């Protein structure tokens, strides 16, 4: 089963699962998870091929949805599910194929459409694969090496959160080979949907960064076709990483939605 960090008490409210995006981890969501856990159990997940979760050759959205379903079934009741980016597509797929497991759905800066970011994401994978690790001792040196191919300091800082420097050999906590092999599937959206999938009629909130290009106006119709009760909410001043750029606004929107 997926690795996760649990926060908060087990109460009558449904547990909240947080499914991070590509190259993300439950650790990236730690502060938000803690703040949302005042009155409920919150599980910040590592998706397959990420963090402390298991590695697998296959990395499709039916796979990821099945991983989320296994966590929910272990919890023993339907959960609220929030996913960002790749995790948002996994959460959508779960809601469309196993609606009985999802009480409320929150999708952060993602739509049920295919994206064309293969060169950018593939470049990050190649940069991590090419970086010399065996003699690394400090994160500052790791940043210097990664800067040779990854220009943006924020992107480097984000990736380096998943570089293991302390316990055992230095390594990326990603299955980079599997992510590279499955990148096309990660950026895609299954069309047609798997057999048995149907629109999710439960409450749904789609948050998106006002400065992001991931949820365009032309995507709104597709979202509402698959999620008829969806509320769409723009987060001012945020791009794709809205939970890092505007965490308090994201928390407030999610808390208000989950209290309905």
Tab-separated table of C-alpha atoms in Angstrom:
chain	number	residue	atom	x	y	z
A	1	UNK	CA	0.000	0.000	0.000
A	2	UNK	CA	1.062	3.606	-0.464
A	3	UNK	CA	3.199	5.190	2.218
A	4	UNK	CA	1.623	8.135	4.024
A	5	UNK	CA	2.006	10.464	6.978
A	6	UNK	CA	-1.105	10.719	9.155
A	7	UNK	CA	-2.112	13.919	10.905
A	8	UNK	CA	-4.947	14.743	13.300
A	9	UNK	CA	-7.487	12.745	15.282
A	10	UNK	CA	-9.798	10.068	13.947
A	11	UNK	CA	-13.219	11.729	14.184
A	12	UNK	CA	-16.700	11.310	12.739
A	13	UNK	CA	-15.626	13.393	9.750
A	14	UNK	CA	-14.333	11.490	6.718
A	15	UNK	CA	-10.550	11.237	6.560
A	16	UNK	CA	-8.929	13.454	3.942
A	17	UNK	CA	-6.426	11.915	1.527
A	18	UNK	CA	-3.922	14.228	-0.174
A	19	UNK	CA	-2.483	12.880	-3.440
A	20	UNK	CA	0.538	14.925	-4.640
A	21	UNK	CA	1.575	15.592	-8.205
A	22	UNK	CA	4.502	14.406	-10.310
A	23	UNK	CA	7.796	14.743	-8.372
A	24	UNK	CA	5.814	15.628	-5.245
A	25	UNK	CA	5.488	13.830	-1.930
A	26	UNK	CA	3.422	13.876	1.215
A	27	UNK	CA	6.233	15.851	2.793
A	28	UNK	CA	5.572	18.760	0.415
A	29	UNK	CA	2.021	18.936	1.808
A	30	UNK	CA	3.000	18.583	5.481
A	31	UNK	CA	2.120	22.094	6.654
A	32	UNK	CA	-1.226	22.188	4.853
A	33	UNK	CA	-2.044	18.649	6.031
A	34	UNK	CA	-1.397	19.647	9.653
A	35	UNK	CA	-3.505	22.778	9.371
A	36	UNK	CA	-6.406	20.864	7.801
A	37	UNK	CA	-6.216	18.145	10.476
A	38	UNK	CA	-7.564	20.150	13.428
A	39	UNK	CA	-10.820	18.177	13.420
A	40	UNK	CA	-10.179	15.199	11.191
A	41	UNK	CA	-7.665	12.581	10.129
A	42	UNK	CA	-5.536	13.691	7.156
A	43	UNK	CA	-3.267	11.351	5.201
A	44	UNK	CA	-0.514	12.957	3.104
A	45	UNK	CA	0.424	10.275	0.582
A	46	UNK	CA	3.481	9.371	-1.427
A	47	UNK	CA	2.254	8.149	-4.801
A	48	UNK	CA	3.753	5.030	-6.380
A	49	UNK	CA	7.307	5.555	-7.691
A	50	UNK	CA	7.635	8.552	-5.347
A	51	UNK	CA	8.959	9.063	-1.829
A	52	UNK	CA	8.706	6.058	0.448
A	53	UNK	CA	6.027	4.267	-1.567
A	54	UNK	CA	6.622	1.163	-3.639
A	55	UNK	CA	8.127	1.163	-7.116
A	56	UNK	CA	6.325	-0.369	-10.077
A	57	UNK	CA	6.906	-0.517	-13.818
A	58	UNK	CA	3.371	0.620	-14.634
A	59	UNK	CA	2.194	4.139	-13.771
A	60	UNK	CA	-1.218	4.706	-15.366
A	61	UNK	CA	-4.215	6.526	-13.951
A	62	UNK	CA	-6.175	3.305	-13.371
A	63	UNK	CA	-3.091	2.126	-11.415
A	64	UNK	CA	-2.980	5.303	-9.343
A	65	UNK	CA	-6.724	5.229	-8.699
A	66	UNK	CA	-6.432	1.633	-7.502
A	67	UNK	CA	-3.649	2.707	-5.123
A	68	UNK	CA	-5.905	5.387	-3.634
A	69	UNK	CA	-8.765	2.895	-3.381
A	70	UNK	CA	-6.562	0.510	-1.376
A	71	UNK	CA	-5.785	3.244	1.163
A	72	UNK	CA	-9.461	4.172	1.487
A	73	UNK	CA	-10.507	0.544	1.888
A	74	UNK	CA	-7.929	0.193	4.662
A	75	UNK	CA	-9.487	3.235	6.363
A	76	UNK	CA	-12.804	1.386	6.282
A	77	UNK	CA	-15.032	4.215	5.042
A	78	UNK	CA	-15.413	6.704	2.221
A	79	UNK	CA	-12.896	9.534	2.338
A	80	UNK	CA	-12.591	13.062	1.075
A	81	UNK	CA	-9.877	13.069	-1.596
A	82	UNK	CA	-7.724	16.000	-2.702
A	83	UNK	CA	-5.225	15.684	-5.540
A	84	UNK	CA	-2.841	18.117	-7.174
A	85	UNK	CA	-1.754	17.812	-10.817
A	86	UNK	CA	-0.969	14.103	-11.429
A	87	UNK	CA	-2.591	13.361	-8.069
A	88	UNK	CA	-5.616	15.334	-9.216
A	89	UNK	CA	-6.010	13.097	-12.253
A	90	UNK	CA	-5.650	10.031	-10.023
A	91	UNK	CA	-8.352	11.422	-7.708
A	92	UNK	CA	-10.639	12.157	-10.669
A	93	UNK	CA	-10.158	8.650	-12.025
A	94	UNK	CA	-11.018	7.184	-8.620
A	95	UNK	CA	-14.190	9.270	-8.365
A	96	UNK	CA	-15.284	8.281	-11.875
A	97	UNK	CA	-14.652	4.558	-11.390
A	98	UNK	CA	-15.220	4.004	-7.628
A	99	UNK	CA	-17.599	6.817	-6.589
A	100	UNK	CA	-18.660	5.031	-3.420
A	101	UNK	CA	-15.181	5.556	-1.996
A	102	UNK	CA	-15.170	9.350	-2.451
A	103	UNK	CA	-17.256	11.581	-0.188
A	104	UNK	CA	-15.967	14.899	-1.568
A	105	UNK	CA	-13.440	15.571	-4.297
A	106	UNK	CA	-10.925	18.436	-4.468
A	107	UNK	CA	-8.765	18.822	-7.587
A	108	UNK	CA	-5.937	21.366	-7.513
A	109	UNK	CA	-4.890	22.899	-10.845
A	110	UNK	CA	-5.711	20.001	-13.121
A	111	UNK	CA	-8.388	19.168	-15.691
A	112	UNK	CA	-9.415	15.837	-17.252
A	113	UNK	CA	-7.476	16.549	-20.437
A	114	UNK	CA	-4.128	15.664	-22.020
A	115	UNK	CA	-1.184	18.038	-21.602
A	116	UNK	CA	1.820	18.706	-23.793
A	117	UNK	CA	4.576	19.204	-21.238
A	118	UNK	CA	6.642	16.168	-22.220
A	119	UNK	CA	9.787	18.149	-23.064
A	120	UNK	CA	9.810	20.069	-19.783
A	121	UNK	CA	9.093	17.109	-17.507
A	122	UNK	CA	11.286	14.786	-19.536
A	123	UNK	CA	14.095	17.305	-19.197
A	124	UNK	CA	13.796	17.274	-15.407
A	125	UNK	CA	13.902	13.474	-15.348
A	126	UNK	CA	16.967	13.466	-17.593
A	127	UNK	CA	18.665	16.082	-15.407
A	128	UNK	CA	18.147	13.996	-12.276
A	129	UNK	CA	19.279	10.826	-14.010
A	130	UNK	CA	22.456	12.507	-15.268
A	131	UNK	CA	23.481	14.166	-12.003
A	132	UNK	CA	26.472	12.569	-10.267
A	133	UNK	CA	25.407	11.416	-6.811
A	134	UNK	CA	27.981	9.043	-5.355
A	135	UNK	CA	30.246	11.727	-3.846
A	136	UNK	CA	27.561	14.203	-2.771
A	137	UNK	CA	27.614	15.301	0.871
A	138	UNK	CA	25.635	18.559	0.964
A	139	UNK	CA	22.403	19.880	-0.480
A	140	UNK	CA	24.227	23.055	-1.530
A	141	UNK	CA	26.531	21.024	-3.762
A	142	UNK	CA	23.540	19.100	-5.097
A	143	UNK	CA	21.875	22.397	-5.991
A	144	UNK	CA	25.036	23.582	-7.760
A	145	UNK	CA	25.172	20.417	-9.871
A	146	UNK	CA	21.476	20.457	-10.695
A	147	UNK	CA	21.746	24.135	-11.701
A	148	UNK	CA	23.884	23.054	-14.645
A	149	UNK	CA	20.736	21.758	-16.348
A	150	UNK	CA	17.781	23.133	-14.322
A	151	UNK	CA	17.812	26.930	-14.369
A	152	UNK	CA	14.890	27.781	-12.095
A	153	UNK	CA	15.879	27.902	-8.385
A	154	UNK	CA	12.341	27.109	-7.226
A	155	UNK	CA	12.166	23.990	-9.372
A	156	UNK	CA	15.554	22.841	-8.078
A	157	UNK	CA	14.500	23.415	-4.477
A	158	UNK	CA	11.327	21.412	-5.057
A	159	UNK	CA	13.147	18.480	-6.653
A	160	UNK	CA	15.892	18.462	-4.027
A	161	UNK	CA	13.328	17.853	-1.295
A	162	UNK	CA	13.283	14.299	-2.672
A	163	UNK	CA	17.050	13.768	-2.698
A	164	UNK	CA	18.007	11.364	0.109
A	165	UNK	CA	21.353	12.452	1.568
A	166	UNK	CA	21.303	10.992	5.067
A	167	UNK	CA	20.345	7.329	5.225
A	168	UNK	CA	22.483	5.069	3.052
A	169	UNK	CA	23.657	5.866	-0.473
A	170	UNK	CA	22.644	9.219	-1.918
A	171	UNK	CA	19.623	8.673	-4.167
A	172	UNK	CA	16.584	10.300	-5.671
A	173	UNK	CA	13.391	9.091	-4.007
A	174	UNK	CA	11.806	8.649	-7.422
A	175	UNK	CA	11.707	5.663	-9.751
A	176	UNK	CA	13.046	7.832	-12.547
A	177	UNK	CA	13.182	4.998	-15.079
A	178	UNK	CA	9.491	4.191	-14.588
A	179	UNK	CA	8.471	7.858	-14.661
A	180	UNK	CA	10.385	8.367	-17.906
A	181	UNK	CA	8.843	5.255	-19.471
A	182	UNK	CA	5.326	6.295	-18.412
A	183	UNK	CA	5.584	10.046	-18.986
A	184	UNK	CA	3.242	10.010	-21.967
A	185	UNK	CA	0.567	8.256	-19.893
A	186	UNK	CA	1.091	10.660	-16.979
A	187	UNK	CA	0.524	13.689	-19.207
A	188	UNK	CA	-2.392	12.057	-21.018
A	189	UNK	CA	-5.972	11.469	-19.915
A	190	UNK	CA	-7.612	8.145	-20.822
A	191	UNK	CA	-10.056	8.494	-23.712
A	192	UNK	CA	-12.309	6.627	-23.719
A	193	UNK	CA	-12.573	6.228	-19.975
A	194	UNK	CA	-12.215	2.734	-18.508
A	195	UNK	CA	-15.231	0.451	-18.741
A	196	UNK	CA	-17.736	1.219	-16.004
A	197	UNK	CA	-16.609	4.818	-15.486
A	198	UNK	CA	-19.395	7.344	-15.191
A	199	UNK	CA	-19.781	10.988	-14.145
A	200	UNK	CA	-19.220	11.661	-10.452
A	201	UNK	CA	-22.288	13.301	-8.922
A	202	UNK	CA	-20.763	13.997	-5.525
A	203	UNK	CA	-19.542	17.407	-4.349
A	204	UNK	CA	-16.413	18.526	-6.191
A	205	UNK	CA	-14.159	21.577	-5.963
A	206	UNK	CA	-11.701	22.453	-8.735
A	207	UNK	CA	-9.128	24.981	-7.541
A	208	UNK	CA	-6.816	26.520	-10.099
A	209	UNK	CA	-4.155	29.188	-10.136
A	210	UNK	CA	-5.219	32.397	-11.849
A	211	UNK	CA	-1.755	32.584	-13.431
A	212	UNK	CA	-1.663	28.886	-14.388
A	213	UNK	CA	-2.269	27.500	-17.863
A	214	UNK	CA	-3.397	24.066	-16.695
A	215	UNK	CA	-7.116	24.818	-16.312
A	216	UNK	CA	-8.168	26.889	-19.300
A	217	UNK	CA	-11.700	28.187	-19.930
A	218	UNK	CA	-12.178	25.550	-22.638
A	219	UNK	CA	-11.600	22.856	-19.988
A	220	UNK	CA	-14.528	23.986	-17.852
A	221	UNK	CA	-17.132	22.280	-20.021
A	222	UNK	CA	-15.244	18.976	-19.836
A	223	UNK	CA	-14.952	19.282	-16.057
A	224	UNK	CA	-18.667	19.928	-15.631
A	225	UNK	CA	-19.588	17.080	-17.983
A	226	UNK	CA	-17.735	14.571	-15.808
A	227	UNK	CA	-18.334	16.325	-12.463
A	228	UNK	CA	-21.794	17.941	-12.704
A	229	UNK	CA	-21.643	19.403	-9.176
A	230	UNK	CA	-18.196	20.940	-9.620
A	231	UNK	CA	-17.437	24.378	-8.244
A	232	UNK	CA	-14.521	26.088	-9.990
A	233	UNK	CA	-12.501	28.517	-7.890
A	234	UNK	CA	-9.588	30.637	-9.079
A	235	UNK	CA	-6.754	31.412	-6.637
A	236	UNK	CA	-5.455	34.910	-7.289
A	237	UNK	CA	-1.701	35.310	-7.615
A	238	UNK	CA	-1.023	31.594	-7.946
A	239	UNK	CA	0.325	29.444	-10.741
A	240	UNK	CA	0.398	25.666	-10.999
A	241	UNK	CA	1.981	25.265	-7.543
A	242	UNK	CA	-0.909	27.079	-5.879
A	243	UNK	CA	-0.548	25.182	-2.586
A	244	UNK	CA	3.037	26.434	-2.244
A	245	UNK	CA	2.407	29.947	-3.598
A	246	UNK	CA	-0.879	30.694	-1.795
A	247	UNK	CA	-1.169	28.033	0.943
A	248	UNK	CA	-3.492	29.975	3.266
A	249	UNK	CA	-5.929	30.748	0.425
A	250	UNK	CA	-5.925	27.091	-0.627
A	251	UNK	CA	-6.508	25.933	2.951
A	252	UNK	CA	-9.380	28.368	3.417
A	253	UNK	CA	-11.082	27.273	0.189
A	254	UNK	CA	-10.675	23.574	1.017
A	255	UNK	CA	-11.870	24.007	4.606
A	256	UNK	CA	-14.958	25.923	3.488
A	257	UNK	CA	-15.784	23.266	0.888
A	258	UNK	CA	-15.313	20.345	3.298
A	259	UNK	CA	-17.557	22.002	5.900
A	260	UNK	CA	-20.581	22.062	3.562
